Protein backbone atom coordinates (compact mmCIF):
# COMPACT_ATOMS: atom_id res chain seq x y z
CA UNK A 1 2.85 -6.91 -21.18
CA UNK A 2 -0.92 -6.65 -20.39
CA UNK A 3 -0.67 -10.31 -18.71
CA UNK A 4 -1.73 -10.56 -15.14
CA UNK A 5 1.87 -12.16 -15.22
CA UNK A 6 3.50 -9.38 -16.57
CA UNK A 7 2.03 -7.00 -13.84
CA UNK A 8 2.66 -9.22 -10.99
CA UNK A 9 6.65 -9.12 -12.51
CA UNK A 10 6.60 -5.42 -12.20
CA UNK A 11 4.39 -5.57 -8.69
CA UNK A 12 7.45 -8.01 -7.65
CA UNK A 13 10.12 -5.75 -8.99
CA UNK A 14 8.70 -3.14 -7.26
CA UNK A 15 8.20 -4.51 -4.51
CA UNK A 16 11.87 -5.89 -3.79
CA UNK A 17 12.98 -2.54 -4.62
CA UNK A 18 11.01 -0.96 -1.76
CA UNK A 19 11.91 -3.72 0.37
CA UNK A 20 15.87 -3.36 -0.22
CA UNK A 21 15.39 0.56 0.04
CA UNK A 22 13.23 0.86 2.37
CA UNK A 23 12.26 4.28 1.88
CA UNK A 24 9.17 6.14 0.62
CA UNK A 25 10.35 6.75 -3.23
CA UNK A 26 7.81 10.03 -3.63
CA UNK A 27 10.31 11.14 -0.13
CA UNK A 28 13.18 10.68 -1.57
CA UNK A 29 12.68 12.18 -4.50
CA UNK A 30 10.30 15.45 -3.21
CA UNK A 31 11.09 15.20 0.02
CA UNK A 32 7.44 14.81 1.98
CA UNK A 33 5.96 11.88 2.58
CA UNK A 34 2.83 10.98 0.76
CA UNK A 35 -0.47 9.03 2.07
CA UNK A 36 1.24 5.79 1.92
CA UNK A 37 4.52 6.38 3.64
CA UNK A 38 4.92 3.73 5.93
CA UNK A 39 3.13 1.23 4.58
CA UNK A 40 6.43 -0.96 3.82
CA UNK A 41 8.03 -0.73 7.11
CA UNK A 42 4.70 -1.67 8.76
CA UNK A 43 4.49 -4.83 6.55
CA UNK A 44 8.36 -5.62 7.54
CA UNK A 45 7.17 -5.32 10.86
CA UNK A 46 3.84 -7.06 10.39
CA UNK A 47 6.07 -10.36 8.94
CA UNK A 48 8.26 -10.21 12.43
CA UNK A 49 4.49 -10.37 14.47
CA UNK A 50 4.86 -6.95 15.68
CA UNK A 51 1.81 -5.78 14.78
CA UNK A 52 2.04 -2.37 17.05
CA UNK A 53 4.58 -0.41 15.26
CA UNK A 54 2.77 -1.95 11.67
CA UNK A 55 -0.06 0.10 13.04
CA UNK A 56 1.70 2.79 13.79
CA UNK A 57 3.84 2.90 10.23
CA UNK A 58 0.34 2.83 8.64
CA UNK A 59 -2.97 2.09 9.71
CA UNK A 60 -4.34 0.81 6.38
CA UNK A 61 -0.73 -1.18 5.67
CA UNK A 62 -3.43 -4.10 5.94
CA UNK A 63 -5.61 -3.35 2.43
CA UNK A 64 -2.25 -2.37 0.27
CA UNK A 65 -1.16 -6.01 -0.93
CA UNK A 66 -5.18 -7.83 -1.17
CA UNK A 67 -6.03 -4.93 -3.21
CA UNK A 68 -3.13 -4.91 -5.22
CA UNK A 69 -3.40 -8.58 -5.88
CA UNK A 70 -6.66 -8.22 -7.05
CA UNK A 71 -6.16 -5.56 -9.22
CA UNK A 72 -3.50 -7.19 -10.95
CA UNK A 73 -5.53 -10.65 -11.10
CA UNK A 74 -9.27 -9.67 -11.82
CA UNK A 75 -9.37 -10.71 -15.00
CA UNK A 76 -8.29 -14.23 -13.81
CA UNK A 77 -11.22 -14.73 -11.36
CA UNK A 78 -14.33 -16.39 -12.28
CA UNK A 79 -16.46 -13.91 -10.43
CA UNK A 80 -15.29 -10.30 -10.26
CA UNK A 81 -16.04 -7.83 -8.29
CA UNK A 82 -19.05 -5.23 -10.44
CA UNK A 83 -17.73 -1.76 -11.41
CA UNK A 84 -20.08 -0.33 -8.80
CA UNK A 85 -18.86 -2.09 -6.16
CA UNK A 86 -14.46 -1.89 -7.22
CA UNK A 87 -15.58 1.88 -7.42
CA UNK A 88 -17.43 2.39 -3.93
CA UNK A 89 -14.25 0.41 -2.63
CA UNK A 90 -11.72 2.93 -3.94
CA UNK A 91 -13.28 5.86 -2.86
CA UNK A 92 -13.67 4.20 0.67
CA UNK A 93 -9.96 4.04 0.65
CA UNK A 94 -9.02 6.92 -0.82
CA UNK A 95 -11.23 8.70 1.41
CA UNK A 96 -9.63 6.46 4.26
CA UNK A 97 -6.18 7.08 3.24
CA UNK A 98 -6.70 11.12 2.66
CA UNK A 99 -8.23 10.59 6.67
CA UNK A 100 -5.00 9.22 7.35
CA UNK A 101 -3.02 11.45 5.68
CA UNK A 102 -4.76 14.49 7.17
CA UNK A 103 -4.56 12.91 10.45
CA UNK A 104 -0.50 12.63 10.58
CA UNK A 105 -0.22 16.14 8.90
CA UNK A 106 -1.97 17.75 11.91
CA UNK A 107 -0.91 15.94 14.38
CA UNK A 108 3.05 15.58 12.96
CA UNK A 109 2.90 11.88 13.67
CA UNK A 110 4.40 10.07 10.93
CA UNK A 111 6.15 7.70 11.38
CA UNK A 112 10.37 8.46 11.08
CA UNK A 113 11.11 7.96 7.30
């Protein structure tokens, strides 16, 4: 199961599951959203070209599904990305996310779940 094909099954399964739900799992089961509530409406959105309400499900809904395809194919590419520079991207977005997250907390503007 450590394929790049066996994560992109469970990436997939996951994926349809949030897609046929449609709801933030971490809200449904503890009831508040988390940092990346939204993020799956906005892409619904994004595929019908209405790129204002993706925006306003989530801001970063754009970075989700290149970074999870990279993670999950790395070790397939000829060229990686260096440690350093997989590491100063994560903190960039969690630190971008947590800005985000702060931001709708404050302000009460998430977006309906």
């Amino acid at each position: 199961m450590k394929t790049g094909f066996g994560y992109a099954g469970i990436f997939v399964a996951a994926a349809l599951f949030l897609l046929f739900v449609y709801r933030c799992p971490v809200y449904m089961i503890l009831g508040f959203q988390c940092p990346g509530c939204g993020i799956t409406r906005a892409y619904m959105a994004a595929m019908q070209f209405d790129f204002s309400s993706a925006f306003a499900y989530h801001p970063l809904f754009f970075v989700a599904a290149p970074l999870t395809v990279y993670i999950v194919f790395r070790n397939k590419l000829k060229k990686p990305l260096s440690s350093n520079a997989e590491t100063v991207i994560l903190i960039t977005l969690a630190v971008l996310f947590a800005a985000v997250y702060i931001y709708r907390i404050s302000t009460g503007s998430f977006a309906t779940v």
